[in-house]
PDB file of C-alpha atoms in Angstrom:
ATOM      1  CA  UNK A 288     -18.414 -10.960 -11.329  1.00  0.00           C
ATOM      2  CA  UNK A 289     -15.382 -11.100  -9.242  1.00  0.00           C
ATOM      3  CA  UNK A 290     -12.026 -11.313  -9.224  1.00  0.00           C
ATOM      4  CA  UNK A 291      -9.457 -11.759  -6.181  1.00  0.00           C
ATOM      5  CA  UNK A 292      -5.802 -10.890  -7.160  1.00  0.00           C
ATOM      6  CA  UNK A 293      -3.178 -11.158  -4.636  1.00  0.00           C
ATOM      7  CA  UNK A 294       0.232 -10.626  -5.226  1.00  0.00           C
ATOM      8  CA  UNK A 295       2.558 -12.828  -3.002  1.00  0.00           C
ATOM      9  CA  UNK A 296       5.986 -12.441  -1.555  1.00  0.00           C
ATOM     10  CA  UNK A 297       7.706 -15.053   0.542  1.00  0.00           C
ATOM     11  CA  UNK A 298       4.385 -15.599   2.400  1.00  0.00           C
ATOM     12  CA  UNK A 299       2.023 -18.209   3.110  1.00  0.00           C
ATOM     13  CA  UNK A 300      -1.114 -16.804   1.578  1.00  0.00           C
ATOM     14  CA  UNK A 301      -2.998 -19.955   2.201  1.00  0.00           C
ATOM     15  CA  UNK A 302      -5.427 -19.184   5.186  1.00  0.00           C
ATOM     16  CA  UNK A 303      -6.227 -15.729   3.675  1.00  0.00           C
ATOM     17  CA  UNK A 304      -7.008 -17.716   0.519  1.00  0.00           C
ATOM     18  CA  UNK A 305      -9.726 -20.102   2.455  1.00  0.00           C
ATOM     19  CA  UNK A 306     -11.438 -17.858   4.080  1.00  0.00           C
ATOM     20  CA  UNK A 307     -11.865 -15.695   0.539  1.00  0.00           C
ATOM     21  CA  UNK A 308     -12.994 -18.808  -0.411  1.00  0.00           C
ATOM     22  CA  UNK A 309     -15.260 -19.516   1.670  1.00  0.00           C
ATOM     23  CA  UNK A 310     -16.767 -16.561   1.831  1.00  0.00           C
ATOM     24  CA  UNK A 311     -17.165 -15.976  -1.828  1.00  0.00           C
ATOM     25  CA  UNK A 312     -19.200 -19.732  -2.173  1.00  0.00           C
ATOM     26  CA  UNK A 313     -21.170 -18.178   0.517  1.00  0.00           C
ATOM     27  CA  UNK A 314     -22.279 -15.151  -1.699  1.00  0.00           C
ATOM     28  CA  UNK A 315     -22.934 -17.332  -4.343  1.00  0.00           C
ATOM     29  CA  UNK A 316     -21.396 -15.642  -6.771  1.00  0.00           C
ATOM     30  CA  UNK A 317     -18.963 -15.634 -10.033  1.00  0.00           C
ATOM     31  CA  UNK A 318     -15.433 -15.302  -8.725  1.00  0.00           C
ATOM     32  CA  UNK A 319     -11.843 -16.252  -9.364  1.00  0.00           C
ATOM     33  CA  UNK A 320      -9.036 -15.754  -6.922  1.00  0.00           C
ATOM     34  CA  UNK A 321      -5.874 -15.719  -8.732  1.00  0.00           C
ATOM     35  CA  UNK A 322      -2.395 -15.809  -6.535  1.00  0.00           C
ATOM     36  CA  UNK A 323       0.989 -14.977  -7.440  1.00  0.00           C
ATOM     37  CA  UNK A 324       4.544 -15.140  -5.804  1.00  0.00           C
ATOM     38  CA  UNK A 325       6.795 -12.640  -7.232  1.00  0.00           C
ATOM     39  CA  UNK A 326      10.069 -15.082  -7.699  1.00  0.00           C
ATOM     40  CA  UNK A 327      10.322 -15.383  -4.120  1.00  0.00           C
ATOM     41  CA  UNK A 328      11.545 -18.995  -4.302  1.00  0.00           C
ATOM     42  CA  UNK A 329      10.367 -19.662  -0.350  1.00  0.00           C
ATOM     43  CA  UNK A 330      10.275 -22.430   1.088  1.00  0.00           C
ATOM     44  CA  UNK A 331       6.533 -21.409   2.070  1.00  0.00           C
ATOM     45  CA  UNK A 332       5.181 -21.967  -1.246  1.00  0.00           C
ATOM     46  CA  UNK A 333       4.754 -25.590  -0.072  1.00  0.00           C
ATOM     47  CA  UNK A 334       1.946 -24.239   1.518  1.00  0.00           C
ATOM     48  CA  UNK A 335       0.332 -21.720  -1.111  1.00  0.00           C
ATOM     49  CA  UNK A 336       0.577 -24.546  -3.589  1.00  0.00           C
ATOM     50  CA  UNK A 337      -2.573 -25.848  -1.747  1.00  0.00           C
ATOM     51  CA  UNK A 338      -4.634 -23.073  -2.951  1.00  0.00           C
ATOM     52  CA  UNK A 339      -4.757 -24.917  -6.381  1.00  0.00           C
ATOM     53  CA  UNK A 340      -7.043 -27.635  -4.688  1.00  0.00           C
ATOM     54  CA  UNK A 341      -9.552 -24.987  -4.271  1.00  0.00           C
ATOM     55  CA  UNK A 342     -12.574 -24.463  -6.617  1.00  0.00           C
ATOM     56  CA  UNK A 343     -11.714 -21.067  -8.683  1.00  0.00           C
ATOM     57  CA  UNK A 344      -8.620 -20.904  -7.231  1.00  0.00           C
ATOM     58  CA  UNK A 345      -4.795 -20.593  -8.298  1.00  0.00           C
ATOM     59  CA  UNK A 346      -1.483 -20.346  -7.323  1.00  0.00           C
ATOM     60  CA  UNK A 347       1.477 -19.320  -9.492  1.00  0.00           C
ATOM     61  CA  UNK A 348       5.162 -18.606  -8.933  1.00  0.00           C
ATOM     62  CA  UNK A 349       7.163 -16.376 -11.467  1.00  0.00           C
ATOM     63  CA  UNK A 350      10.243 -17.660 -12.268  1.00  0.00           C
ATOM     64  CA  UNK A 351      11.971 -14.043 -12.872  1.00  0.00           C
ATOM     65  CA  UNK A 352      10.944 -11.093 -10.334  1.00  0.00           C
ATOM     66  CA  UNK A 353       8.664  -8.288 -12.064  1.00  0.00           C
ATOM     67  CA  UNK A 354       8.126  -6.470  -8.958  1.00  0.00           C
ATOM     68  CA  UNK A 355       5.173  -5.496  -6.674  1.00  0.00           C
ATOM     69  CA  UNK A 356       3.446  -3.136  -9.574  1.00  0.00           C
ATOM     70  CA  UNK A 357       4.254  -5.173 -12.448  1.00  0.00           C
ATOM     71  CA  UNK A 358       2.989  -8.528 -10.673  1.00  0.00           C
ATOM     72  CA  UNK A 359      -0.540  -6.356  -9.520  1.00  0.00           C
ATOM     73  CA  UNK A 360      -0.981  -5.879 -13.169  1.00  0.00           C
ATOM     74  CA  UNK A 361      -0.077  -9.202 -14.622  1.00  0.00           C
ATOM     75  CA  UNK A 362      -2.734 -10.371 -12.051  1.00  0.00           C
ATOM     76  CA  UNK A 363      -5.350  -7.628 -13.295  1.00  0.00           C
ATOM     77  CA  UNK A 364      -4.218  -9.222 -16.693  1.00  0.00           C
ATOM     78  CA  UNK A 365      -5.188 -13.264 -16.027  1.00  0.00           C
ATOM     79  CA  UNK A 366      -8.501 -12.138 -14.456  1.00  0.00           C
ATOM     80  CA  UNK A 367     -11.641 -12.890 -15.971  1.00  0.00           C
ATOM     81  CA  UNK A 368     -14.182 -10.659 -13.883  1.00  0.00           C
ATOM     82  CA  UNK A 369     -15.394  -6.901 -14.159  1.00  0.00           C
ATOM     83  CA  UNK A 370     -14.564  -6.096 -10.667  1.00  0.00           C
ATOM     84  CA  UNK A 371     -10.967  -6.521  -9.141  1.00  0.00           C
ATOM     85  CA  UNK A 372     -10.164  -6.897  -5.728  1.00  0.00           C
ATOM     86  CA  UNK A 373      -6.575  -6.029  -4.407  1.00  0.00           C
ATOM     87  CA  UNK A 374      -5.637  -7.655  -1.486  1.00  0.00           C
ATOM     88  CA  UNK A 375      -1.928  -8.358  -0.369  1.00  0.00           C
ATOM     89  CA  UNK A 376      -1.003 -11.992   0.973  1.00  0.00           C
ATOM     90  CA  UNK A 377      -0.330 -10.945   4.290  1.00  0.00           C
ATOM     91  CA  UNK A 378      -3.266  -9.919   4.797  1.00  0.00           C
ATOM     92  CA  UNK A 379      -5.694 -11.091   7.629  1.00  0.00           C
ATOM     93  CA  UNK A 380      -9.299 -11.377   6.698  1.00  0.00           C
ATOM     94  CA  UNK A 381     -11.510  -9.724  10.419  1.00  0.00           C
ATOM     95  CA  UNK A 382     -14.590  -9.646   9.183  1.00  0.00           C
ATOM     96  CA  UNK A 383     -17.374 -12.878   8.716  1.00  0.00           C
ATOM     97  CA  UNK A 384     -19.106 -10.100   6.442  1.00  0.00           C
ATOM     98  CA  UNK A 385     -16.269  -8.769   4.420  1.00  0.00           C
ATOM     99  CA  UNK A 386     -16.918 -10.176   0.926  1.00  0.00           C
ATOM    100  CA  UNK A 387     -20.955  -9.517   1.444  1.00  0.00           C
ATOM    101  CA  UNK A 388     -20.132  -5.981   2.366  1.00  0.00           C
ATOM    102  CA  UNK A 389     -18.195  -5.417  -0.940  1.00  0.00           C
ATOM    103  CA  UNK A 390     -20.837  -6.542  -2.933  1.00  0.00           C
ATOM    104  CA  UNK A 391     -23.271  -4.067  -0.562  1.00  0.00           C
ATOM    105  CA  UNK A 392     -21.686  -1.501  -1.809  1.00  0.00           C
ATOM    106  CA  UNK A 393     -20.710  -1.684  -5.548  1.00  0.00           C
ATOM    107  CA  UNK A 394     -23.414   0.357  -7.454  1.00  0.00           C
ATOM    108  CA  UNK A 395     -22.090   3.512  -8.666  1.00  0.00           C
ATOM    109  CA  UNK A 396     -18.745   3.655  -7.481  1.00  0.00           C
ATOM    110  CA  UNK A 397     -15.411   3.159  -9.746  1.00  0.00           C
ATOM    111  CA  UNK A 398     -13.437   1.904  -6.605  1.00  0.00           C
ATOM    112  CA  UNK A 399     -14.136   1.061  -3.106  1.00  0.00           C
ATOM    113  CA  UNK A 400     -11.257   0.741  -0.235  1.00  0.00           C
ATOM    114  CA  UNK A 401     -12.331  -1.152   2.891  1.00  0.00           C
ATOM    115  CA  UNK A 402      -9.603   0.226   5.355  1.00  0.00           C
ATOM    116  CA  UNK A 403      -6.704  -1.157   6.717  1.00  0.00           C
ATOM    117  CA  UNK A 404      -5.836  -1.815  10.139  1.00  0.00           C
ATOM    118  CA  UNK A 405      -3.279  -2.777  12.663  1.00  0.00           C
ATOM    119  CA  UNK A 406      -3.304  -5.575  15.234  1.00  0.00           C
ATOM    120  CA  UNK A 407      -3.973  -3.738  18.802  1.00  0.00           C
ATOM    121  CA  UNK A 408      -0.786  -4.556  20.580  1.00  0.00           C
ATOM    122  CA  UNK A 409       2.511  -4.311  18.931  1.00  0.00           C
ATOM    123  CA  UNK A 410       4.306  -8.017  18.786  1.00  0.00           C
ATOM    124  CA  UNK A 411       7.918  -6.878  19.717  1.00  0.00           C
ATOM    125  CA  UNK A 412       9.414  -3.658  20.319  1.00  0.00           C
ATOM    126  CA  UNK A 413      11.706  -4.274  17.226  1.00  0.00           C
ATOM    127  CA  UNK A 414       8.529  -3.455  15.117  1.00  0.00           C
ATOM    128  CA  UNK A 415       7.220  -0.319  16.834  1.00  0.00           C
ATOM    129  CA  UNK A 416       8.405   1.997  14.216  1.00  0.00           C
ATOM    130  CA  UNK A 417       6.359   0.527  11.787  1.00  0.00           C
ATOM    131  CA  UNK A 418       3.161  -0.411  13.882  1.00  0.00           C
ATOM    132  CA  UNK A 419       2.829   2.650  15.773  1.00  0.00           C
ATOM    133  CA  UNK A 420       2.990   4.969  12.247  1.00  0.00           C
ATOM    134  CA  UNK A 421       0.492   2.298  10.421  1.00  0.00           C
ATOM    135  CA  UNK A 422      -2.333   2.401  14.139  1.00  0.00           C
ATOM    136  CA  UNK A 423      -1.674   6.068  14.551  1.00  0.00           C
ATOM    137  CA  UNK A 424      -1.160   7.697  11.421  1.00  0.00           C
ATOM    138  CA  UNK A 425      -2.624   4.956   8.783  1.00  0.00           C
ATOM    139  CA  UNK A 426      -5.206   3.714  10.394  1.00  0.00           C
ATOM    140  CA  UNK A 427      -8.518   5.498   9.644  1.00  0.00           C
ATOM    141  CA  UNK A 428     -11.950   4.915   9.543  1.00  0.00           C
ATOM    142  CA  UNK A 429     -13.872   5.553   6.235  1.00  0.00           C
ATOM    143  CA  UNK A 430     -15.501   8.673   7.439  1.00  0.00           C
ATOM    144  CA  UNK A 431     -12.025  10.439   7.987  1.00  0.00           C
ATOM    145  CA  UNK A 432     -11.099   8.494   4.813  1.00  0.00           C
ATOM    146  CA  UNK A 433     -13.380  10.117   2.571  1.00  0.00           C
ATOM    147  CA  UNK A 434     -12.397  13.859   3.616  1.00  0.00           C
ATOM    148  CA  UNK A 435      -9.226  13.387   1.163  1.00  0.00           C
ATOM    149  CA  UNK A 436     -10.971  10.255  -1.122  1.00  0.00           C
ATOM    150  CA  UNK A 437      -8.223   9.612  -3.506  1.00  0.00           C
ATOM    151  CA  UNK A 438      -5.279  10.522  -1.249  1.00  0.00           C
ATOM    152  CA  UNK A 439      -6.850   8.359   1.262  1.00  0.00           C
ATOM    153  CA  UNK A 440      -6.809   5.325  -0.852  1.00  0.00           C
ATOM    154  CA  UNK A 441      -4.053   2.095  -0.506  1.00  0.00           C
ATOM    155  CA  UNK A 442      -4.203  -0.638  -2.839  1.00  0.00           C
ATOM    156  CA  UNK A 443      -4.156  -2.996  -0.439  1.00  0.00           C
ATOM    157  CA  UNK A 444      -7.974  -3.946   0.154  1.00  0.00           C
ATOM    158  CA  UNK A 445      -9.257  -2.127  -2.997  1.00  0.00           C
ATOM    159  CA  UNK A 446     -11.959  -3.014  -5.225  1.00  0.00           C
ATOM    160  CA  UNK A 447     -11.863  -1.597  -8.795  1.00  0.00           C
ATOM    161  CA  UNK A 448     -13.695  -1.945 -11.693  1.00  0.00           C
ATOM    162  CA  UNK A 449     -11.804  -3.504 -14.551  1.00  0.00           C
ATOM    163  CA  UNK A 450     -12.210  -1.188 -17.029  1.00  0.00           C
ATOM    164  CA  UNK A 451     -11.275   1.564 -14.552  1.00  0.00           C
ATOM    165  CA  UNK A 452      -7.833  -0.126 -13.677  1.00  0.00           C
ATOM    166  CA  UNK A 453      -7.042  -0.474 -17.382  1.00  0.00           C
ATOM    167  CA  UNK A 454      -6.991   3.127 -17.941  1.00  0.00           C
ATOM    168  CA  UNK A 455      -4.709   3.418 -15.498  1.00  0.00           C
ATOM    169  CA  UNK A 456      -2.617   0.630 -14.050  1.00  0.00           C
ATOM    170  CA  UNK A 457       0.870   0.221 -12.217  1.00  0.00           C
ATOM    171  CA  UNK A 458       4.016   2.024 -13.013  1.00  0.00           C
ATOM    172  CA  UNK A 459       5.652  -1.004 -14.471  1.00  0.00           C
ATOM    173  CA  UNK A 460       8.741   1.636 -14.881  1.00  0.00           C
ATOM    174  CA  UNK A 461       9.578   2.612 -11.024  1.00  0.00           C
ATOM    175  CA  UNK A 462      11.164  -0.077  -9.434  1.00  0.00           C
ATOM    176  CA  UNK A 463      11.691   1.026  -6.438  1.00  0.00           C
ATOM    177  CA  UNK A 464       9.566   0.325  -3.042  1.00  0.00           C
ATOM    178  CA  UNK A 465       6.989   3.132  -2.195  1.00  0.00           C
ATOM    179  CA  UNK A 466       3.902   4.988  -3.817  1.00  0.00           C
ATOM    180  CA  UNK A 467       2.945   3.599  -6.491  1.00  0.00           C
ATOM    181  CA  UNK A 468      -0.835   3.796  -4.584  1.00  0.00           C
ATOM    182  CA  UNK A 469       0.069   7.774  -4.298  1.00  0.00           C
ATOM    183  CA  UNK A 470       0.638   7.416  -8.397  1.00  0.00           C
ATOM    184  CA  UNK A 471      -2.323   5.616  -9.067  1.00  0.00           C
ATOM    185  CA  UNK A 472      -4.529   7.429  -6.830  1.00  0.00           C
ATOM    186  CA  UNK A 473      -3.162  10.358  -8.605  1.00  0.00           C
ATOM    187  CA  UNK A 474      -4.194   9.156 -11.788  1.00  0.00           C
ATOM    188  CA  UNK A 475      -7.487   8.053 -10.817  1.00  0.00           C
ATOM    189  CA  UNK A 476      -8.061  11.902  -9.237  1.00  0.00           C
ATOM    190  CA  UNK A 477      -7.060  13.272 -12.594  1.00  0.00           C
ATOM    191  CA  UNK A 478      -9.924  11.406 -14.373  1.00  0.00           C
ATOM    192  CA  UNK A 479     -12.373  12.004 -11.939  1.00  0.00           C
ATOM    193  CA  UNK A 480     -12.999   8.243 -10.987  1.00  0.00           C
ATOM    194  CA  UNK A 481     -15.866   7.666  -8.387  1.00  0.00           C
ATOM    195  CA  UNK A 482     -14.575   6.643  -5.388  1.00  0.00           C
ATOM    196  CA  UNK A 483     -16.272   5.412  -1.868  1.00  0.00           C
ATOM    197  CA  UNK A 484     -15.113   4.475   1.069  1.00  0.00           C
ATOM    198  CA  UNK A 485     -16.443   2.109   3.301  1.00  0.00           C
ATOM    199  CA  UNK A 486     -15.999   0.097   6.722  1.00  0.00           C
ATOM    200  CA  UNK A 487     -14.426  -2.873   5.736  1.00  0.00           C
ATOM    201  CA  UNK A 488     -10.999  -3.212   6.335  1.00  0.00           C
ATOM    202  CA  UNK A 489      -8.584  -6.076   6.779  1.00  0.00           C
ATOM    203  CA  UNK A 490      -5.814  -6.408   9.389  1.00  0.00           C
ATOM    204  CA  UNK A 491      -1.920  -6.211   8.559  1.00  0.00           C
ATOM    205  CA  UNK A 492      -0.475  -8.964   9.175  1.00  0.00           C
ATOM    206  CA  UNK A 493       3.171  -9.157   8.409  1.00  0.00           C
ATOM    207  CA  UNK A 494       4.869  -6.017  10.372  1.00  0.00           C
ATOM    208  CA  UNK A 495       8.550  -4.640   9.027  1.00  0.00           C
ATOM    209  CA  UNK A 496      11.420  -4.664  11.339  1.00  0.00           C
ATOM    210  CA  UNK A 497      12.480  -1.270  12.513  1.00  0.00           C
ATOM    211  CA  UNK A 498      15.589  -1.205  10.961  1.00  0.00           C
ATOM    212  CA  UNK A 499      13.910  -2.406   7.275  1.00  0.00           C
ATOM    213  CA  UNK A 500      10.742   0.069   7.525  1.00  0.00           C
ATOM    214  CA  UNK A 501      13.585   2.719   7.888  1.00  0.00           C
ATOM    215  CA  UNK A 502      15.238   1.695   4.749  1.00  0.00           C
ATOM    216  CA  UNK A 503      11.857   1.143   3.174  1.00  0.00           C
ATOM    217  CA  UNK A 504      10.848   4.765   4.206  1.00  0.00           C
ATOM    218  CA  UNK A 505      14.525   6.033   2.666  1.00  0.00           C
ATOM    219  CA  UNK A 506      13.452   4.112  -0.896  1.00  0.00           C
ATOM    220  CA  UNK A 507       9.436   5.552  -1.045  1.00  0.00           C
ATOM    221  CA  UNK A 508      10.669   9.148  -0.258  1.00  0.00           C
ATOM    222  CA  UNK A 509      13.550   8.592  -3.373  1.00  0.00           C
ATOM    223  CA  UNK A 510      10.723   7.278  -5.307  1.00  0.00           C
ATOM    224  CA  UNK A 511       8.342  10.222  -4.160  1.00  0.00           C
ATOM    225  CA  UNK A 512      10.297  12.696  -5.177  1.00  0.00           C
ATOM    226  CA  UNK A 513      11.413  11.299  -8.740  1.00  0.00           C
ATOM    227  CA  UNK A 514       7.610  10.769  -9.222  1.00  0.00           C
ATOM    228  CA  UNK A 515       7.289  14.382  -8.684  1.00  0.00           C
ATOM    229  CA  UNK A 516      10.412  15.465 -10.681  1.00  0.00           C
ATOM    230  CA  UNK A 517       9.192  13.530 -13.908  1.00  0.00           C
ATOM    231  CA  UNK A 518       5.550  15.083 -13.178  1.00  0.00           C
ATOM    232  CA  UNK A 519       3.770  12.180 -12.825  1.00  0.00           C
ATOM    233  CA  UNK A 520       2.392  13.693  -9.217  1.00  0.00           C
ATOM    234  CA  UNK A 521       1.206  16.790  -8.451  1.00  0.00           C
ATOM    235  CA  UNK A 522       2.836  18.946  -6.151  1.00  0.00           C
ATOM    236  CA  UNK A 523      -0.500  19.932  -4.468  1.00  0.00           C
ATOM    237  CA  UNK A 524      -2.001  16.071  -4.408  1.00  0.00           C
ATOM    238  CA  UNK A 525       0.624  14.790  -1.586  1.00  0.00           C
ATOM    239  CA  UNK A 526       1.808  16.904   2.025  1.00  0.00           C
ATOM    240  CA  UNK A 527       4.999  15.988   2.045  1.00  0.00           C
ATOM    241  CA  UNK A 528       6.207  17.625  -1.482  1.00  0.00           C
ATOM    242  CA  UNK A 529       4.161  20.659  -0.698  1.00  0.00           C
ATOM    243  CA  UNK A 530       5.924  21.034   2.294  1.00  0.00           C
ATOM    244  CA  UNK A 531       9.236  20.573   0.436  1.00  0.00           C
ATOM    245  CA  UNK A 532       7.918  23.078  -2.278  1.00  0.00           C
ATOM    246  CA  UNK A 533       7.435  25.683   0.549  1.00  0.00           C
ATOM    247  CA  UNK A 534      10.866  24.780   2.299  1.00  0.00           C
ATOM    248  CA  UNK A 535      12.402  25.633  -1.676  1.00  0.00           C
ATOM    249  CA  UNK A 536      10.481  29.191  -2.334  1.00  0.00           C
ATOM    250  CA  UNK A 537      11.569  29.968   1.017  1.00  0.00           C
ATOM    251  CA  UNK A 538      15.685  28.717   0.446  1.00  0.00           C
ATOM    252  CA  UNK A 539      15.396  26.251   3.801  1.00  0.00           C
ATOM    253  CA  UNK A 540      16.272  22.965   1.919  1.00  0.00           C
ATOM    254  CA  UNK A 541      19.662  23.532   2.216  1.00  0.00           C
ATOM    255  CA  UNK A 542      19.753  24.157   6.011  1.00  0.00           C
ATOM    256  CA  UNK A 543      17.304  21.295   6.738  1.00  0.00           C
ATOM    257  CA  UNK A 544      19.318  19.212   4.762  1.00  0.00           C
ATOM    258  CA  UNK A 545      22.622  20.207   6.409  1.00  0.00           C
ATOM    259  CA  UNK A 546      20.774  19.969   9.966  1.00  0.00           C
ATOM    260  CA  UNK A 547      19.417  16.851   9.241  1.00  0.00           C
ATOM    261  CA  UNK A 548      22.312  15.143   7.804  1.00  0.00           C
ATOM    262  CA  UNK A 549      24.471  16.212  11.548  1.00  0.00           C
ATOM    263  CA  UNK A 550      22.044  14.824  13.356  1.00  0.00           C
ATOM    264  CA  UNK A 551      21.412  11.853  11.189  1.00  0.00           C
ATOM    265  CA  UNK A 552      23.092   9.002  13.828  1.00  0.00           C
ATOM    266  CA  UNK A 553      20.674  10.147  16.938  1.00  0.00           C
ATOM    267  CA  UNK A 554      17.846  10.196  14.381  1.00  0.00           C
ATOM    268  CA  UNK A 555      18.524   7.076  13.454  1.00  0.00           C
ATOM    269  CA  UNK A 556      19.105   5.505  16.917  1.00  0.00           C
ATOM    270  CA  UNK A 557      15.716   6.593  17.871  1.00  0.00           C
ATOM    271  CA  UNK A 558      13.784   5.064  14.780  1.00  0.00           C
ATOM    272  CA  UNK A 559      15.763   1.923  15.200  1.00  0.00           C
ATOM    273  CA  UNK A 560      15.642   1.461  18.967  1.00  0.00           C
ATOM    274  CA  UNK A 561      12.324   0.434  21.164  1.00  0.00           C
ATOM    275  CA  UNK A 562      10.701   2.887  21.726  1.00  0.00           C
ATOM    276  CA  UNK A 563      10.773   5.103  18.561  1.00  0.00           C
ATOM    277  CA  UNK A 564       8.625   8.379  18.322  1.00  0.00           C
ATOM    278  CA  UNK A 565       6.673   9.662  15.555  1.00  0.00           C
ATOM    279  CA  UNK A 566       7.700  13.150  15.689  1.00  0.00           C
ATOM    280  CA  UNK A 567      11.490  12.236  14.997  1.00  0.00           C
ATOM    281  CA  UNK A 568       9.859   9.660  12.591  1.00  0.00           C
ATOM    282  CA  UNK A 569       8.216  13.004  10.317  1.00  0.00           C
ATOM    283  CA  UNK A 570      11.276  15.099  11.528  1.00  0.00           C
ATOM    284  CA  UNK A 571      13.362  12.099   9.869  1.00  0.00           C
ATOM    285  CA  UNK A 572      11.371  11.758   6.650  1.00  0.00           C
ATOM    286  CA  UNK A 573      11.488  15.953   5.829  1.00  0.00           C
ATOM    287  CA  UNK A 574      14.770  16.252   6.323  1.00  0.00           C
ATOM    288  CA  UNK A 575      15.649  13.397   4.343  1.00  0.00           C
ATOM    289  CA  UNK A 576      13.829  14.227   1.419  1.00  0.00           C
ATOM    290  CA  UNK A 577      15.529  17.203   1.851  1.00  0.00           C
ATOM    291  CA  UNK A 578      18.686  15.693   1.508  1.00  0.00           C
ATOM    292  CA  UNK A 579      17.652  13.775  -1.170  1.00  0.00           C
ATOM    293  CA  UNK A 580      16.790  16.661  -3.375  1.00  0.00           C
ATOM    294  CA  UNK A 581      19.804  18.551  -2.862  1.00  0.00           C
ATOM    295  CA  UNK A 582      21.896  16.262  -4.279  1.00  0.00           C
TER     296      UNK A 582
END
């Protein structure tokens, strides 16, 4: 029936894990949920190693780092079930409902994302960079969701069918931090898998510093635009390189690259400081991968 796969990172995973739990024994139903920490070697494991008390549960740690796509499919790998579902282990489970509404919902669809959301007030104002682009930009509800299905779609709170996944899986080869759900959605879109949305979405939990979600942003938009150098994403499938596509037939990378890179410091003040906007935060992330690409 079902299997749970969440990929760890220096997290304690453990009361995300009991309340799967207890909500799958509820359904009554097959399931496994299978746990893995990516060679973290935290001190926090002491807790996740609990999870291996629980019925159908387990707990691993790697001993050599494989990276967040590699470790999603060496999870897919262990699992016994038809159905997968992705769910990252800092994730906070909202709903009482949220494994009955999965199982609602699974006729005739390929994959199913429940939504993601973020917690209502920001915990410190060294995290509003990252909070205030996941509630304002991230953050949608399944009927804005399904306008742009596969674009729409994060692998964090994602429930695919087996088969389905295997056709397609993780970019074991990128390394780097950022879109690998843009490459997978991509792939998905190219074979015309049957995707639904729904309302069931779980809350983020663990919220990047400014200063890392910067860096972080830096790394996706490098990834991004090797992704769409070696052709492995469409130009027309994400905004962001059509944007830079337009910006190239029209010869304005070069300035935007040159204006961004003078006003790179203020930019970065901003984005780092307390009360960071999400205009600069766009203005930042164009003119960066314009930089980028002119290198």
């Amino acid at each position: 029936m079902l299997s749970v796969l969440i990929p760890i990172y220096n997290y304690n995973a453990y009361p995300l894990v009991l309340e799967l739990h207890k909500q799958c024994l509820k359904s009554k139903i097959d399931f496994e949920i299978l746990c893995q920490d990516d060679a973290s070697q935290s001190s926090l494991n002491v807790f996740n190693e609990n999870i291996n008390s629980l019925s159908n549960c387990s707990f691993v740690s790697l001993k050599q780092n494989v990276a967040h796509r590699e470790n999603r499919n060496s999870l897919a790998e262990k699992s016994k079930y038809d159905y997968l579902l992705f769910i990252d282990g800092d994730s906070i489970i909202i709903r009482d409902n949220y494994i009955k509404d999965y199982l609602y919902n699974l006729l005739d669809f390929d994959i199913i994302y429940g939504g993601r959301v973020h917690p209502k007030k920001c915990p410190s104002d060294n995290q509003k960079l990252r909070w205030k682009y996941g509630k304002f930009i991230e953050d949608k509800s399944a009927e804005n969701r399904k306008k742009k299905p596969y674009q729409s779609l994060l692998f964090n709170n994602t429930l695919i069918k087996k088969d389905c996944f295997n056709k397609v899986k993780f970019d074991k080869y990128m390394k780097k931090y950022g879109h690998d759900d843009t490459q997978l959605s991509y792939q998905l879109s190219v074979l015309k898998s049957k995707v639904n949305h729904i309302e069931n979405p779980v809350e983020h939990g663990h919220i990047d510093t400014n200063l890392v979600y910067l860096n972080k942003t830096k790394e996706s938009l490098e990834n991004l635009y090797q992704l769409h150098q070696e052709g492995k994403i469409d130009t027309e499938f994400v905004r962001i390189i059509q944007l830079h596509h337009f910006l190239r037939r029209t010869r304005l990378v070069f300035i935007i690259s040159k204006i961004y890179t003078f006003f790179e410091k203020p930019i970065s003040k901003n984005l780092t400081g307390s009360n960071p906007y999400l205009l600069i935060f766009n203005l930042f992330r164009v003119g960066y991968l314009c930089k980028i690409s002119e290198i």
